[in-house]
Amino acid sequence: MRMRALGTAAFATLAFAATACGNSQPASPAAPSASASAPAATTAGNLVIWADPSRVKPLKPFADQFGTENGVTVEVKEISKDNQQTFLTASQQGSGPDIMIGAHDWIGNLVQNGAIDPVTLTEEQKGAFSEKAIQAVTFNGQIYGAPYAVENIALIRNTKLAPEAPATIEDMIDKGKELKKAGKVKEVLCIPVGQKGDAFHVYPIFASGGGALFGATSTGDPDPKQVLLDAPDSVKAFEKLKALGEKGDGALRTSITNENYIVNFASGKCAYLVSGPWAISEVKKGGISYDITAVPAFKDGKPATPFVGVQSFFVASKGKNKALAQEFVANYVTNKDVAKALYEADPRPPALTAALQEVQATDPDAIKFMDAGKEGMPMPAIPEMAAIWEPFGIAETAVVKGGDAAKAAAAAQKAIDGALKN
């Protein structure tokens, strides 16, 4: 049977850091820690919402309003560490919240562990969100979250150094090398690699080179039984990463990390930055004139599809006020004022179309990021995705340092298949 590659154009139709959650940029996701402790949270008669620090304050007035209307006390509690595992542990102990806020790619793991219920949205409510947001929160044919923010990486460029958006990756690298040779920049490209690799940020380049993570099921969902990292097209993609690496063009470098890549761009050390909305405040502080466009593809390559992440509200399956939780998630999170308040607290493009339209009038960056992600792929929400990050990162680092692409891909494939017992 022919395996359809999931990870390039076909993958874009799937039902999203890094994954990014809270105020920081996303690092490559990892499997949750089993040692997380869970604070007691829910008491009878209360509706309890767990949120990361940036969402607590903007949610409170709407939570208070909901409480007044429904005769209950609504508590918005800050959870700032190991949020997914903390929620899972609390759910298993019966001490969790009624509503949890998190990234859509948690869904597979949460469903597998019986921690969340499907969210009931009307057709009108579903139609109020971007199509990609609804795809992201759909798992096994059911909607498991109410989306409120969509985020993806893009190419942010210094318009004084690079006035025109590059048409291809080759154009971008050529311009970066030209600027470096002229002494105008220190780096060809600012994209994090580090010593452990960064699958999240490099994925658009890998995908454009023909690489794929999984095959697809008959319904178009990612199939963890078909890992494709050592498939011929993926090996070719790793070879392209090698050509961009330290013994090639010098665009991908292990010295560029999640800790310094945005700072380097904001201080004028590179003309091109591959990052997301979380980078913009630092870029503005640096006084850089910038524009935002999609990460370009290789000449004659496949689309450079970034991962798309969707921040969502989940209804806890073991919550003590499930009916009220459904009501809050379905009818308050879909409210434009709530979406705008969350955006103002942490400026990431709203998933609600009406809120996005209002936001773009004062923040053109929001729509530019959305446009840059239109070819994007919602981050696979299957639990098996956790097995991808570390082996992929190791393979990326190996080829960036000049290692053999086929050997690196084979090692990653073996590690992933072993973890998944394929």
mmCIF file of C-alpha atoms in Angstrom, residues 6 11 14 16 19 28-32 104-106 108-109 112 139 199-200 203 212-214 222-224 227 229 307 377-392 416 419-420:
data_model
loop_
_atom_site.group_PDB
_atom_site.id
_atom_site.type_symbol
_atom_site.label_atom_id
_atom_site.label_comp_id
_atom_site.label_asym_id
_atom_site.label_seq_id
_atom_site.Cartn_x
_atom_site.Cartn_y
_atom_site.Cartn_z
ATOM 1 C CA LEU A 6 1.955 13.632 6.136
ATOM 2 C CA PHE A 11 -0.419 17.563 6.139
ATOM 3 C CA LEU A 14 -4.959 17.968 9.227
ATOM 4 C CA PHE A 16 -0.324 23.079 16.541
ATOM 5 C CA THR A 19 3.378 24.645 21.670
ATOM 6 C CA SER A 28 10.557 21.816 21.341
ATOM 7 C CA PRO A 29 7.769 20.016 23.228
ATOM 8 C CA ALA A 30 8.693 17.121 25.439
ATOM 9 C CA ALA A 31 6.842 14.349 27.145
ATOM 10 C CA PRO A 32 5.289 15.566 30.406
ATOM 11 C CA HIS A 104 -4.276 21.957 21.435
ATOM 12 C CA ASP A 105 -1.514 19.395 20.964
ATOM 13 C CA TRP A 106 -2.193 18.220 24.525
ATOM 14 C CA GLY A 108 -4.474 13.330 22.346
ATOM 15 C CA ASN A 109 -2.716 12.729 25.646
ATOM 16 C CA GLN A 112 -6.087 9.011 26.183
ATOM 17 C CA PHE A 139 -9.537 14.708 17.552
ATOM 18 C CA ALA A 199 12.275 20.502 15.333
ATOM 19 C CA PHE A 200 9.634 23.166 15.908
ATOM 20 C CA TYR A 203 10.188 22.142 10.438
ATOM 21 C CA ALA A 212 7.674 14.199 6.580
ATOM 22 C CA LEU A 213 7.054 12.917 10.094
ATOM 23 C CA PHE A 214 4.217 10.445 9.652
ATOM 24 C CA PRO A 222 -1.281 11.236 11.230
ATOM 25 C CA ASP A 223 -0.497 7.534 11.480
ATOM 26 C CA PRO A 224 2.080 6.802 14.218
ATOM 27 C CA VAL A 227 7.047 7.100 10.887
ATOM 28 C CA LEU A 229 11.988 10.125 9.088
ATOM 29 C CA PHE A 307 3.478 24.041 12.738
ATOM 30 C CA MET A 377 0.024 22.297 9.668
ATOM 31 C CA PRO A 378 -1.780 22.073 13.010
ATOM 32 C CA MET A 379 0.617 20.454 15.434
ATOM 33 C CA PRO A 380 -0.300 16.747 15.522
ATOM 34 C CA ALA A 381 -2.299 16.176 18.693
ATOM 35 C CA ILE A 382 -1.635 12.435 18.869
ATOM 36 C CA PRO A 383 0.157 11.281 22.050
ATOM 37 C CA GLU A 384 2.855 9.626 19.925
ATOM 38 C CA MET A 385 4.104 13.044 18.822
ATOM 39 C CA ALA A 386 6.056 13.221 22.084
ATOM 40 C CA ALA A 387 8.380 10.513 20.757
ATOM 41 C CA ILE A 388 9.401 12.656 17.762
ATOM 42 C CA TRP A 389 11.039 15.706 19.340
ATOM 43 C CA GLU A 390 14.257 14.404 20.863
ATOM 44 C CA PRO A 391 15.314 11.981 18.087
ATOM 45 C CA PHE A 392 14.518 14.565 15.417
ATOM 46 C CA ILE A 416 11.111 6.658 17.465
ATOM 47 C CA ALA A 419 9.648 4.235 21.672
ATOM 48 C CA LEU A 420 6.367 3.602 19.831
#
